[in-house]
Coordinates of C-alpha atoms in Angstrom, one line a residue:
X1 CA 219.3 -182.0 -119.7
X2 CA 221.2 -179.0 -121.9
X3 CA 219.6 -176.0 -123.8
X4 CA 220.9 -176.0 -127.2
X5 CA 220.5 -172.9 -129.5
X6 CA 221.6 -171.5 -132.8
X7 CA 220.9 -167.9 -131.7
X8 CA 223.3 -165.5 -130.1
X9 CA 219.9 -163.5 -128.6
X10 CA 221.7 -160.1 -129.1
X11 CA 222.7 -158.6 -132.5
X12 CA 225.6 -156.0 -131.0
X13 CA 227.8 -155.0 -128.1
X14 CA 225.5 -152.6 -127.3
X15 CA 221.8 -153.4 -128.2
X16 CA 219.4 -150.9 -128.9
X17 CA 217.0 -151.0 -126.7
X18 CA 214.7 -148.7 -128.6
X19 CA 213.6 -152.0 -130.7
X20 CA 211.1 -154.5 -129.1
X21 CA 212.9 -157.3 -131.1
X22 CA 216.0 -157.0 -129.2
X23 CA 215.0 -155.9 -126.0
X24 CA 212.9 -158.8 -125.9
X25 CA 215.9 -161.4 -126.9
X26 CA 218.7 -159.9 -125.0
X27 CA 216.3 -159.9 -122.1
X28 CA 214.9 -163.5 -122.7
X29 CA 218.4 -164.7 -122.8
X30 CA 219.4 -162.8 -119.5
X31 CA 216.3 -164.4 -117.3
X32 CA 216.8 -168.0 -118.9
X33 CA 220.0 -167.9 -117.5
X34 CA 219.3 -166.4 -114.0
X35 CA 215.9 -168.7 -113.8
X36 CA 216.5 -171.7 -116.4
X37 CA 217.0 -175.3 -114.6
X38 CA 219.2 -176.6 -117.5
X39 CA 222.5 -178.5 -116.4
X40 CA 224.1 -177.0 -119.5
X41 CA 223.4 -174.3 -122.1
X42 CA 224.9 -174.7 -125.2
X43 CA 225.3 -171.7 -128.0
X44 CA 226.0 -173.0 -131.6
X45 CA 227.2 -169.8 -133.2
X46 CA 228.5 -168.8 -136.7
X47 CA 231.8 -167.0 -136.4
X48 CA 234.5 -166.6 -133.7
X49 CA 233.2 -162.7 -133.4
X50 CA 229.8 -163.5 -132.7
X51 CA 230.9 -166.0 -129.9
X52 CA 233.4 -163.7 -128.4
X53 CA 230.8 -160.6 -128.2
X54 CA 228.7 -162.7 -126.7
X55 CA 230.6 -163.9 -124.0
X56 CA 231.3 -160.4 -123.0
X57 CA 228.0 -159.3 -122.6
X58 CA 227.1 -161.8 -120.7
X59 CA 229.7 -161.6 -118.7
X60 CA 228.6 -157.8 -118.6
X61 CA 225.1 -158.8 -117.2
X62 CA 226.5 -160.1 -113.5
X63 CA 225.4 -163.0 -113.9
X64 CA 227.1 -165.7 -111.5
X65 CA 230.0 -167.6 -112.1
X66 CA 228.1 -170.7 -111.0
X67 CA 225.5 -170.0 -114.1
X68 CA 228.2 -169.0 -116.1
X69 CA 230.2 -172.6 -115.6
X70 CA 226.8 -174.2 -117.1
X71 CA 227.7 -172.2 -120.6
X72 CA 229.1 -173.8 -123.8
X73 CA 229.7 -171.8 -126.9
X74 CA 230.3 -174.2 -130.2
X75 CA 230.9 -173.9 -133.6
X76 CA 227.7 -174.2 -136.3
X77 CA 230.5 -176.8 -137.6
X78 CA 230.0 -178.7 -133.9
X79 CA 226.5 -179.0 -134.1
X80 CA 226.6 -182.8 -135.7
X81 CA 228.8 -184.0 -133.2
X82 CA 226.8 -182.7 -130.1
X83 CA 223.4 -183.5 -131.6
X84 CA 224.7 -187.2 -131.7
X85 CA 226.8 -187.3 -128.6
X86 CA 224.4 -184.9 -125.8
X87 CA 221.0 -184.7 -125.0
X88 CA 218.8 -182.0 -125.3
X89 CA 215.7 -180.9 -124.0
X90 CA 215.1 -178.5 -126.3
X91 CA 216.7 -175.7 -129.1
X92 CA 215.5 -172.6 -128.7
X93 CA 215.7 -169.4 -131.4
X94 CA 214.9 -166.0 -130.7
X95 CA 213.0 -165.8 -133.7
X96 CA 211.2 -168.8 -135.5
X97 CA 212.0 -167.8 -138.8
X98 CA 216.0 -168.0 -137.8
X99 CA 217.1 -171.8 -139.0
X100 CA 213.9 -173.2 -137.2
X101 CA 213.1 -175.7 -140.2
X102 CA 216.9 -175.8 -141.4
X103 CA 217.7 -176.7 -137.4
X104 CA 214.4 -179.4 -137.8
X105 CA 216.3 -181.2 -140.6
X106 CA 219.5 -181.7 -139.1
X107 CA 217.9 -182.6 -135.6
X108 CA 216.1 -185.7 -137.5
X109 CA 219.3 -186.8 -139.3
X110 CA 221.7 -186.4 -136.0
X111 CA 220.6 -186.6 -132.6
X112 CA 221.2 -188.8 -130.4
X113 CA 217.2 -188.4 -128.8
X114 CA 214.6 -186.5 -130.1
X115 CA 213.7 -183.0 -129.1
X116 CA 211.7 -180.7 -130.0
X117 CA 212.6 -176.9 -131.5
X118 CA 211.1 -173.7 -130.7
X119 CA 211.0 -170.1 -132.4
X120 CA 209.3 -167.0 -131.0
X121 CA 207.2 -164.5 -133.6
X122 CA 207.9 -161.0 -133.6
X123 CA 206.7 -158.8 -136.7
X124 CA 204.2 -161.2 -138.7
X125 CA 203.7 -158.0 -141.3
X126 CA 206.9 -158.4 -143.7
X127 CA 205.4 -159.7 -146.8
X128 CA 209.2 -160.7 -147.7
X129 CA 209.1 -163.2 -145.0
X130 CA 206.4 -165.3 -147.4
X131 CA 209.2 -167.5 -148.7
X132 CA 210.3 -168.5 -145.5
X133 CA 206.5 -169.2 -144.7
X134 CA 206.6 -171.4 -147.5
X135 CA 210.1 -172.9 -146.3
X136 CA 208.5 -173.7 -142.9
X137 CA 205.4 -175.1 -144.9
X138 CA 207.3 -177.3 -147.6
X139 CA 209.9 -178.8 -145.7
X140 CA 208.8 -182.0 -144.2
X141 CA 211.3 -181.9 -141.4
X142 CA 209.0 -180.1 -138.6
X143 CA 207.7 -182.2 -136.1
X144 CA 204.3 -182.2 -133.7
X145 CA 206.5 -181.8 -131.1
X146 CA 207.8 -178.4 -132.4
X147 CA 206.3 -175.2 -132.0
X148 CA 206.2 -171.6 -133.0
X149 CA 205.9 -169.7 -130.1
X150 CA 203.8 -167.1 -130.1
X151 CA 203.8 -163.8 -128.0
X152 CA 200.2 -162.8 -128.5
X153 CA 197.1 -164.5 -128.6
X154 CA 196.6 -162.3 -132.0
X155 CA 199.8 -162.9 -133.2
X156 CA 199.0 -166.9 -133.2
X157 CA 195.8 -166.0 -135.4
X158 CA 197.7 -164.3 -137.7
X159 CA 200.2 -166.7 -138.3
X160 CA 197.7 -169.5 -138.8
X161 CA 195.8 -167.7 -141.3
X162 CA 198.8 -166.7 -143.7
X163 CA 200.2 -170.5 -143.0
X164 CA 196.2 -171.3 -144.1
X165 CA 196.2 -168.7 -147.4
X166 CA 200.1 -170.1 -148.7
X167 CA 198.7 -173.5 -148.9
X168 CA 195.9 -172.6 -150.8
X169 CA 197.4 -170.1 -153.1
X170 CA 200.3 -172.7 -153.6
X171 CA 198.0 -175.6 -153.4
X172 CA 200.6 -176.8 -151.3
X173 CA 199.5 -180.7 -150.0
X174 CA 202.1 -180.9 -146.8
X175 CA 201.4 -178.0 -144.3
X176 CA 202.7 -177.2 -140.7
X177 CA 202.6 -180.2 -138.6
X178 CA 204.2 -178.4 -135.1
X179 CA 202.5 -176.5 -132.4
X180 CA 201.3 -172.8 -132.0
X181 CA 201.8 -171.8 -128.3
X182 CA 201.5 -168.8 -126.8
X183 CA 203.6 -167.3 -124.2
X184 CA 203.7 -163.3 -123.8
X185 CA 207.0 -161.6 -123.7
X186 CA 208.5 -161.0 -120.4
X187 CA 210.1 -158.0 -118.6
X188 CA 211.9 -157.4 -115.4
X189 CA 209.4 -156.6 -112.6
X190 CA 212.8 -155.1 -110.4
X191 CA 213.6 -152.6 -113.2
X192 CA 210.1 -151.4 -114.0
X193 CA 208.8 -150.6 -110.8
X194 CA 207.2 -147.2 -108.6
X195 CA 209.8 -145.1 -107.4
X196 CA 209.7 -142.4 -105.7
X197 CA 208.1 -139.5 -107.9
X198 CA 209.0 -136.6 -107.2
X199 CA 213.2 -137.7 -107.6
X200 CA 212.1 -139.3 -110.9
X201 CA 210.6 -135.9 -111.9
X202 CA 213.4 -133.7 -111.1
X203 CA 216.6 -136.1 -112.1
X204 CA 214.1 -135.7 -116.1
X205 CA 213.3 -132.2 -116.1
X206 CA 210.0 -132.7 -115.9
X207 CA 207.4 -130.6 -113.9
X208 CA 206.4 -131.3 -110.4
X209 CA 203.3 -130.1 -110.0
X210 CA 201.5 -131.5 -113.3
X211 CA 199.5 -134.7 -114.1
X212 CA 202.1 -136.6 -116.4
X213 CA 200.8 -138.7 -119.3
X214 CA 203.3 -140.7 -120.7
X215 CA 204.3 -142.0 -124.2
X216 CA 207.3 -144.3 -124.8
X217 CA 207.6 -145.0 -128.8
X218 CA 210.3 -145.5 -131.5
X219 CA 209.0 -142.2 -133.2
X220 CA 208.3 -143.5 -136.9
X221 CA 204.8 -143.5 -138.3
X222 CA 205.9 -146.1 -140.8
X223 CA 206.4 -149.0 -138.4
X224 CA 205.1 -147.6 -134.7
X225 CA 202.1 -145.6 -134.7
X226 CA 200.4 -142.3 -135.9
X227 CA 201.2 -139.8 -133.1
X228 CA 198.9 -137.0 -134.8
X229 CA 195.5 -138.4 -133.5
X230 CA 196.9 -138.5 -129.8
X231 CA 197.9 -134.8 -130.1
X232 CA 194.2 -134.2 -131.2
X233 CA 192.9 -136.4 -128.3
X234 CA 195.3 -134.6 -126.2
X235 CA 193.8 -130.9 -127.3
X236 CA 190.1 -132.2 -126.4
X237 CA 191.3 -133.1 -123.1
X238 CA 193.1 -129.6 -122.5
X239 CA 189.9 -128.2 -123.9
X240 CA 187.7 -129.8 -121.4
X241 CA 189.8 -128.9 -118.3
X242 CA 189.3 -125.7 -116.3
X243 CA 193.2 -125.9 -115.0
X244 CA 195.6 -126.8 -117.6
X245 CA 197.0 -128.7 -115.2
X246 CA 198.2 -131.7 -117.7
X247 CA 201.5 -132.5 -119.3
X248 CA 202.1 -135.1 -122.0
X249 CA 205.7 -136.6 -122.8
X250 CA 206.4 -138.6 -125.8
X251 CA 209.5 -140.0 -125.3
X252 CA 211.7 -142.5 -127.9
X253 CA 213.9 -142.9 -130.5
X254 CA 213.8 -140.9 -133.6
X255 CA 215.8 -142.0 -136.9
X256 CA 213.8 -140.3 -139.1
X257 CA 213.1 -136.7 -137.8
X258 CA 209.2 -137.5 -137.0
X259 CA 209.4 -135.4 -133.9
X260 CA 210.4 -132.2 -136.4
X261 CA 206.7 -133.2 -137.9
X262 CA 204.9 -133.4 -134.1
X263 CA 206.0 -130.4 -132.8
X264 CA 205.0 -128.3 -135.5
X265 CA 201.6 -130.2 -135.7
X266 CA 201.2 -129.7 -131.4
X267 CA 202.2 -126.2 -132.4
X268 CA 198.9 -125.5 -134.9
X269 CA 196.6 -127.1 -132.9
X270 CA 198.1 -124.6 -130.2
X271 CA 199.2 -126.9 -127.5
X272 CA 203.0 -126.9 -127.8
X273 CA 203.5 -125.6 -124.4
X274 CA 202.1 -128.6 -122.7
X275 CA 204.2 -130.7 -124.5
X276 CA 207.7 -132.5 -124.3
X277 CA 209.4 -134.9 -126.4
X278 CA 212.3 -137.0 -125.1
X279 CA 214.0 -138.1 -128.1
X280 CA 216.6 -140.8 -128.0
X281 CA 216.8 -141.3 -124.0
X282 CA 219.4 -143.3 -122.2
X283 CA 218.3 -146.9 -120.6
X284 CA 218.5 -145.6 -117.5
X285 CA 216.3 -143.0 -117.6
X286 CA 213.5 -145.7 -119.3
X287 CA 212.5 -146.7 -115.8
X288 CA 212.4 -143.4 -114.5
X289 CA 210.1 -142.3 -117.3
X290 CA 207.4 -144.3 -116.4
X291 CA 207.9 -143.8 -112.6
X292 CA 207.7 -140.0 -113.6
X293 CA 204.3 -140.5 -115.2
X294 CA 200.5 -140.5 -114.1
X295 CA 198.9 -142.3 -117.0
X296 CA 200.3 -143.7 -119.7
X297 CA 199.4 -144.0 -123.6
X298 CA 200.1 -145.8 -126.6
X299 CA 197.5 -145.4 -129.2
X300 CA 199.5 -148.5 -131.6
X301 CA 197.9 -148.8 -135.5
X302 CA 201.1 -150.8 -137.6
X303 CA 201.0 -154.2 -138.1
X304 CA 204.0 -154.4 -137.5
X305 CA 203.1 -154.2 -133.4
X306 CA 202.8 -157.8 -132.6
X307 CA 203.2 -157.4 -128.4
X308 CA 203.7 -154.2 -126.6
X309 CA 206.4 -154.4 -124.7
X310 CA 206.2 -150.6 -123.1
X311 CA 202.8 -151.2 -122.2
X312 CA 203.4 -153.9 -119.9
X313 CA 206.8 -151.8 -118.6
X314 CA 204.4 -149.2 -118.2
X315 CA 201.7 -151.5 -116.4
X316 CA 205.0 -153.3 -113.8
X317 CA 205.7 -149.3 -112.7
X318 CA 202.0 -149.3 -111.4
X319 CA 200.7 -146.8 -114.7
X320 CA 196.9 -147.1 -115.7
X321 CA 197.2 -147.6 -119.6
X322 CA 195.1 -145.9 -122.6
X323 CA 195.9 -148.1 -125.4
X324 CA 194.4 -148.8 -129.0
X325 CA 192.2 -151.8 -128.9
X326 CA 194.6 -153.5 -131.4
X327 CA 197.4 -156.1 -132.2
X328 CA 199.1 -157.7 -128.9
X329 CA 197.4 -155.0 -127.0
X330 CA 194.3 -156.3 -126.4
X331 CA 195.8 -159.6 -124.3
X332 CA 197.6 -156.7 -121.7
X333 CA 195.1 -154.5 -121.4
X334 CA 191.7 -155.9 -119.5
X335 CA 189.4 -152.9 -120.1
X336 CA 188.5 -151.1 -116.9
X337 CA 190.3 -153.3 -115.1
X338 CA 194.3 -152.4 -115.2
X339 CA 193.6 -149.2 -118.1
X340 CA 191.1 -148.9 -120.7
X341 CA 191.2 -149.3 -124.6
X342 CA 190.4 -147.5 -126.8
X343 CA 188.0 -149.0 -130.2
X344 CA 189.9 -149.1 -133.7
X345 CA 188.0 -149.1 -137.3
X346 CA 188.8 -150.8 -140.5
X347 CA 187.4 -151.3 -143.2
X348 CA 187.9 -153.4 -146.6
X349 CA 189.4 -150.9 -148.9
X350 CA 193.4 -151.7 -149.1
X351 CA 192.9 -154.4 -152.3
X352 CA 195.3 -152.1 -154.3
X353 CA 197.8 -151.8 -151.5
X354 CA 197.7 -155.8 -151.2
X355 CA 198.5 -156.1 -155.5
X356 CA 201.3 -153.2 -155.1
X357 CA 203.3 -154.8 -151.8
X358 CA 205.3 -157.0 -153.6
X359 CA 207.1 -153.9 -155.3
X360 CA 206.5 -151.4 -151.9
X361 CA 208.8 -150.8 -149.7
X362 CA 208.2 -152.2 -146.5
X363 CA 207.9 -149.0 -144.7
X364 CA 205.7 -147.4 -147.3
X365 CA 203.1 -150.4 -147.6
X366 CA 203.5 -150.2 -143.4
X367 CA 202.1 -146.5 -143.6
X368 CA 199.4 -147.2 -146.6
X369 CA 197.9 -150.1 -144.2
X370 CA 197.8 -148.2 -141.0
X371 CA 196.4 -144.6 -142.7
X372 CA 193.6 -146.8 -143.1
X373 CA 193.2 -147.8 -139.6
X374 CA 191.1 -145.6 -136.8
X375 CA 191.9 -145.4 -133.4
X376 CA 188.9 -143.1 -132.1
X377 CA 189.7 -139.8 -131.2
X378 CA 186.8 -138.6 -129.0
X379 CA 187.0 -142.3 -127.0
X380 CA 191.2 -142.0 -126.5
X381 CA 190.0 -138.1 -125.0
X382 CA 187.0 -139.5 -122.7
X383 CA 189.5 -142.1 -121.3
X384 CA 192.2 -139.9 -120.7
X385 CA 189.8 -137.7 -119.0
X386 CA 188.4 -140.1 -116.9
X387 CA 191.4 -140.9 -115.4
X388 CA 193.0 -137.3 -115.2
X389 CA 189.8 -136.6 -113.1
X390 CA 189.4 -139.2 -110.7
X391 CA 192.7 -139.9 -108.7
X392 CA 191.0 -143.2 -107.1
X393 CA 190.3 -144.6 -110.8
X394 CA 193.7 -143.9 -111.3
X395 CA 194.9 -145.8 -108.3
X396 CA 192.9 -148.8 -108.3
X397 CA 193.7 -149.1 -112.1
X398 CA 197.6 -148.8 -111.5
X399 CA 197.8 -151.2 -108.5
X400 CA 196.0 -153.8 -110.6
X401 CA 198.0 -153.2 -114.0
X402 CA 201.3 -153.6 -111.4
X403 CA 200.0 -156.9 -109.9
X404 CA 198.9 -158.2 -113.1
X405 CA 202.4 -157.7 -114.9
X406 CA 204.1 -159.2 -111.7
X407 CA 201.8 -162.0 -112.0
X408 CA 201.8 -162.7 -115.6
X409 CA 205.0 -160.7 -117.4
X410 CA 207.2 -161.3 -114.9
X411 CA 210.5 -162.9 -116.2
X412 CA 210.3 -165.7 -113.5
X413 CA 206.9 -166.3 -114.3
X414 CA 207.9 -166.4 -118.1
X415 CA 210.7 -169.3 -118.0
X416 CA 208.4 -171.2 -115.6
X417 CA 206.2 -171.2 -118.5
X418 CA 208.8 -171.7 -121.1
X419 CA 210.2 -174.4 -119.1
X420 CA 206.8 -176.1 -118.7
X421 CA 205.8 -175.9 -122.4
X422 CA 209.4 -177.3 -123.5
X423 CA 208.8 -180.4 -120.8
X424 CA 205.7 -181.1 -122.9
X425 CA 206.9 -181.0 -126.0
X426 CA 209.9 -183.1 -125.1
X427 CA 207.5 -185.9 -123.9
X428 CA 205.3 -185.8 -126.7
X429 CA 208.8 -185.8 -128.9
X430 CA 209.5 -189.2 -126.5
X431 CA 205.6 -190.3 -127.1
X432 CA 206.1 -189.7 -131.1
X433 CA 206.9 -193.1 -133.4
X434 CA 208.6 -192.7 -136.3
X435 CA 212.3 -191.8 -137.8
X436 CA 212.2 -189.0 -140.3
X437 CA 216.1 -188.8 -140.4
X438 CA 216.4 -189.7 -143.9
X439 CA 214.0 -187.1 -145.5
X440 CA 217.1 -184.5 -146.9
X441 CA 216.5 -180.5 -147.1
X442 CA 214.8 -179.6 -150.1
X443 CA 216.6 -175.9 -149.4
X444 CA 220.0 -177.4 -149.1
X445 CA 222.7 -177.0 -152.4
X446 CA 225.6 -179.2 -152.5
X447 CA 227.4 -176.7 -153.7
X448 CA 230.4 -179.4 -155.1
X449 CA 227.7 -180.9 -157.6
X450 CA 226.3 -177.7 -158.7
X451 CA 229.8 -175.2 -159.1
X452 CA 232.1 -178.2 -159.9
X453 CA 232.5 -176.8 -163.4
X454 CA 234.7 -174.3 -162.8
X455 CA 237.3 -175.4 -161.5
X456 CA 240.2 -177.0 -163.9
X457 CA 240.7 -180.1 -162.1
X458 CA 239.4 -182.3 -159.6
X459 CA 242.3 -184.0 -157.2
X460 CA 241.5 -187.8 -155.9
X461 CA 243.2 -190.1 -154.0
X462 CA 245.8 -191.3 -156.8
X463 CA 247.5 -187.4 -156.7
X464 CA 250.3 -187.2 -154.8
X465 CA 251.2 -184.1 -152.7
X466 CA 254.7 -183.2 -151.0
X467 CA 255.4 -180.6 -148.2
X468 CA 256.9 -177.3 -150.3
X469 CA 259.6 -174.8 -149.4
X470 CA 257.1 -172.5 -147.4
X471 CA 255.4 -175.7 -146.0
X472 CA 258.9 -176.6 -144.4
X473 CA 259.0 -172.8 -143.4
X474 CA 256.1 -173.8 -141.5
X475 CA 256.6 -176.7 -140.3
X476 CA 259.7 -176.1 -138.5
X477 CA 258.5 -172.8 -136.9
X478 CA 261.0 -170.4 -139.1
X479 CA 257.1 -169.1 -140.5
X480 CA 254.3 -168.7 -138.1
X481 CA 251.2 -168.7 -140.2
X482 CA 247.9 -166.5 -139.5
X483 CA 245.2 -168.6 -139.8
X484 CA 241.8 -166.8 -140.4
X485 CA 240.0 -166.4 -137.2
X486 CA 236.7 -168.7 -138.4
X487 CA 238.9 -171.0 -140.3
X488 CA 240.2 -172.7 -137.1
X489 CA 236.7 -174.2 -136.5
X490 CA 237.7 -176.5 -139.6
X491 CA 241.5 -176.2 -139.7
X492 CA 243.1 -178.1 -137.1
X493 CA 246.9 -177.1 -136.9
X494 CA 247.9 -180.5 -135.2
X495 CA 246.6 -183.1 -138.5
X496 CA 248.2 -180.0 -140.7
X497 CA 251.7 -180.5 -139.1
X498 CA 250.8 -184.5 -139.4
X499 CA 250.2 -184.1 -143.1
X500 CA 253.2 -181.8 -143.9
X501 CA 255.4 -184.6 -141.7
X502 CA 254.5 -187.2 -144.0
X503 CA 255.2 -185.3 -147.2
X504 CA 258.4 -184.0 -146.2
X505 CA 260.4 -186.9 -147.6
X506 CA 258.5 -187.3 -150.8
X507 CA 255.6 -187.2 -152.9
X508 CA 252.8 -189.1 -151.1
X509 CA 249.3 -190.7 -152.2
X510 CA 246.8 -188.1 -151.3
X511 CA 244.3 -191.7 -150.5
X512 CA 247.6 -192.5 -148.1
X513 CA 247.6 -189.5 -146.4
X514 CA 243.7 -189.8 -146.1
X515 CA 243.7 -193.3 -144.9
X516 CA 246.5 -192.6 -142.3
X517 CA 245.3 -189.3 -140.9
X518 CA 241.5 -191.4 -140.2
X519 CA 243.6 -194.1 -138.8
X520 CA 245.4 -191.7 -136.3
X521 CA 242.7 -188.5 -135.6
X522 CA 239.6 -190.7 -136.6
X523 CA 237.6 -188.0 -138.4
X524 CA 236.3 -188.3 -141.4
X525 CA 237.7 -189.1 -145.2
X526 CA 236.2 -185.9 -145.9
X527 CA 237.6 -183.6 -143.3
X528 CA 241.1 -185.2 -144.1
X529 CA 240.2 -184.1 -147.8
X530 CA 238.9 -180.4 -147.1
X531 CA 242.3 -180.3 -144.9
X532 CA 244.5 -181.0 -147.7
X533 CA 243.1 -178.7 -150.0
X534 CA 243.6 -176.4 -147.8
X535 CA 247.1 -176.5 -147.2
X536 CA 247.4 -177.0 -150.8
X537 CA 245.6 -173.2 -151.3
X538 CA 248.4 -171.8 -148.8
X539 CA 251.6 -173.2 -150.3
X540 CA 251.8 -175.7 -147.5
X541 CA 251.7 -178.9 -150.2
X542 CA 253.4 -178.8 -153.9
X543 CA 251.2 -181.1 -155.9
X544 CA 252.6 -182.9 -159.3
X545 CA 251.8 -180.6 -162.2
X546 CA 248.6 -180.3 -164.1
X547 CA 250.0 -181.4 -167.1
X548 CA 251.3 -184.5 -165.2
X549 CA 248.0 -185.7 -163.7
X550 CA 246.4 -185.5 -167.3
X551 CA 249.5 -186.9 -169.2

């Protein structure tokens, strides 16, 4: 059975790991290679570029030539032929709102078997992505066999409910006939892991001989979390110990000078001194952070927050977590059992923000939302406490949030259960009567019908063509031309030197050439036709004059 995909899984040569989003899908795509069972893997991607950086970082990875044997990369432009020629167990995006009901059309008009196609949700907050609700809703080409996978038990709630209020504020009749599952996000249990202290401590900076509670955030109270309620948690705890023996690290990315903003707020509430901030830290030291740490705290309030991936680093390096009783969060975090979280408010009173948020900016609407969202203060100190003053609570709390990431967030674990929900979806697909193939894309244009107009002309099979004085250049090698890059997934050089060989004698029926060049390469009328207007743009072909065809 292959993999097929139209995702890449990583969106540069050197992903920022600050962002759950790709941290998640350069990671999924690393463990389904190291622990997928598929014979063959098969990447559809859009340009030559994106293939190419690809193949380096994976090669970068280590992972092993016999996995890397199993790896196909294809042009979009391939996907008709291997849908109809291979099957497939399953296509697979990093993100369901990538293609996935595009990809669901084209399955149903091409492959060879049926299959079914998965997407994963990540932010569910973006009201922009309400058209391509409506896309997924409208289309008619999504099976019961497909699914949106979803990392978070609330995360699959959401989704349903906006899926539930488009249909009824579009009074739309079809709805969403695939699956909802959930499977978490996954992390590597080998590179989140206890290490020794005391080295973490001193390779950081960080002091030896305080209790370290730990913070790993993109710093951005737009789209991560309000910081300033944990600094006022964080004074009540100071206040309530005899030795000031605590030390709180924030550590992440900061694009928009937030940490500017927290250290002059630490520095008013007069607790500056037991305070560091790690801004922008290197991937290596990510591991060491956590293994650096005592407790560790995420007090989350943005919608945007659909998972938590730090929290379950955090929990795989044997950390006791404080967290917001919120979003992804509460499917990590068992209360008193592997950390403790904390109770968040909210109350109906954001109407005007929800008749404004088709004009606000999505960061501004992002911060309007979660101002209006408690995480409680005096609970988040009485936690923190708790654990800062009882080393066994501590302890017992770790071990159990380590076992329970290696048992459930483990990337092993993870494919296992990706592998096990695709098997069932591909039998149901098998199980499913019916042929939807015909049913076109109501978001497709045939962009020939709809620009047509503006061209002068339109050439057919009764023009006749002849190779020109470049074309000759070409064809016997006194010119070598540079083909675009991405044009040679449509341009093949070998029917372009068969075309310009039989128009180098002579004007020649374009339906000649076409019927010849099917006869001998057996592709389509169509490709022969794109082909010759091609050659015709680059001076390979002279055509008879204008005035000619429509004298």
């Amino acid at each position: 059975m292959h993999f097929g995909t139209l995702d890449a899984f990583v969106e540069s040569a050197s992903p920022d790991l600050m962002l759950g989003k790709k941290v998640a899908n350069f990671e999924f795509l690393k463990a389904l290679l190291r622990y997928g069972s598929f014979d063959e893997y098969h990447f559809f991607l859009p340009t030559i570029s994106t293939r190419l950086n690809l193949q380096t970082i994976i090669r970068k990875t280590g992972i092993e030539d016999r996995i890397l044997k199993r790896l196909k990369f294809y042009s979009f432009l391939d996907l008709q032929e291997k849908l109809m020629e291979n099957d497939y167990q399953v296509f697979h995006q990093g993100d369901f709102m990538t293609y996935f009901s595009s990809l669901c059309f084209i399955r149903n008009r091409f492959a060879k078997r049926k299959f079914p196609i998965t997407g994963v949700t990540h932010s569910l907050s973006y009201r922009e992505n309400t058209l391509k609700y409506y896309e997924i809703l409208s289309s008619g080409s999504i099976q019961p066999y497909d699914s949106i996978i979803c990392t978070s038990s609330g995360g699959k709630r959401v989704l349903e409910q906006i899926f539930n209020l488009i249909r009824q504020q579009i009074d739309l009749t079809s709805g969403y006939r695939g699956r909802f599952d959930c499977i978490p996000l996954g992390i590597d249990t080998e590179m989140f892991t206890q290490r020794d202290k005391e080295g973490c401590r001193k390779k950081l900076g960080l002091p030896l001989d305080k209790l370290i509670i730990l913070g790993v955030t993109r710093f951005s109270v737009y789209s991560k979390m309000d910081l300033y309620p944990l600094l006022q948690a964080f004074k009540m705890v100071l206040e309530s110990l005899k030795v000031k023996n605590v030390f709180l690290v924030l550590a992440g990315a900061d694009k928009l000078n937030y940490v500017s903003l927290l250290e002059d707020f630490s520095s008013k509430l007069g607790i500056r001194e037991f305070i560091q901030f790690k801004v922008n830290f290197s991937d290596d030291e990510k591991p060491l952070l956590y293994s650096a740490a005592d407790i560790f705290v995420s007090p989350s309030d943005s919608f945007q927050e659909t998972f938590g991936l730090s929290v379950v680093e955090a929990m795989a390096s044997g950390l006791p977590a404080v967290v917001s009783d919120f979003n992804g969060y509460k499917d990590l975090v068992e209360h008193q059992i592997n950390g403790f979280r904390v109770p968040t408010y909210w109350a109906d009173c954001t109407d005007q923000i929800s008749e404004l948020n088709t004009i606000l900016f999505r960061d501004i609407y992002h911060l309007y939302y979660s101002q209006s969202i408690v995480v409680d203060v005096n609970m988040m100190s009485k936690f923190l406490l708790d654990l800062i003053n009882n080393l066994n609570l501590r302890a017992r709390l770790g071990e159990n949030a380590r076992k329970s990431a290696e048992e459930k967030f483990s990337w092993r674990v993870i494919i296992r259960r990706y592998e096990g929900t695709w098997k069932s979806l591909y039998d149901l697909a098998q199980n499913t009567e019916g042929n939807r193939g015909e049913i076109k894309d109501p978001f497709q244009l045939r962009y020939y019908d709809i620009f047509r107009h503006y061209t002068t002309a339109e050439p057919d099979k009764d023009w006749e063509i002849r190779i020109s004085d470049f074309g000759l250049d070409v064809l016997h090698k006194r010119f070598v031309f540079p083909i675009y890059p991405d044009m040679a997934n449509l341009v093949r050089v070998e029917i372009a030197v068969y075309i310009m060989t039989l128009a180098e004698h002579g004007f020649i029926r374009i339906g000649d050439v076409i019927r010849l060049c099917t006869e001998k390469w057996g592709v389509t009328k169509q490709k022969i036709m794109y082909q010759i207007m091609w050659m015709l743009k680059q001076n390979f072909l002279d055509v008879h004059s204008y005035q000619n065809r429509v004298g």
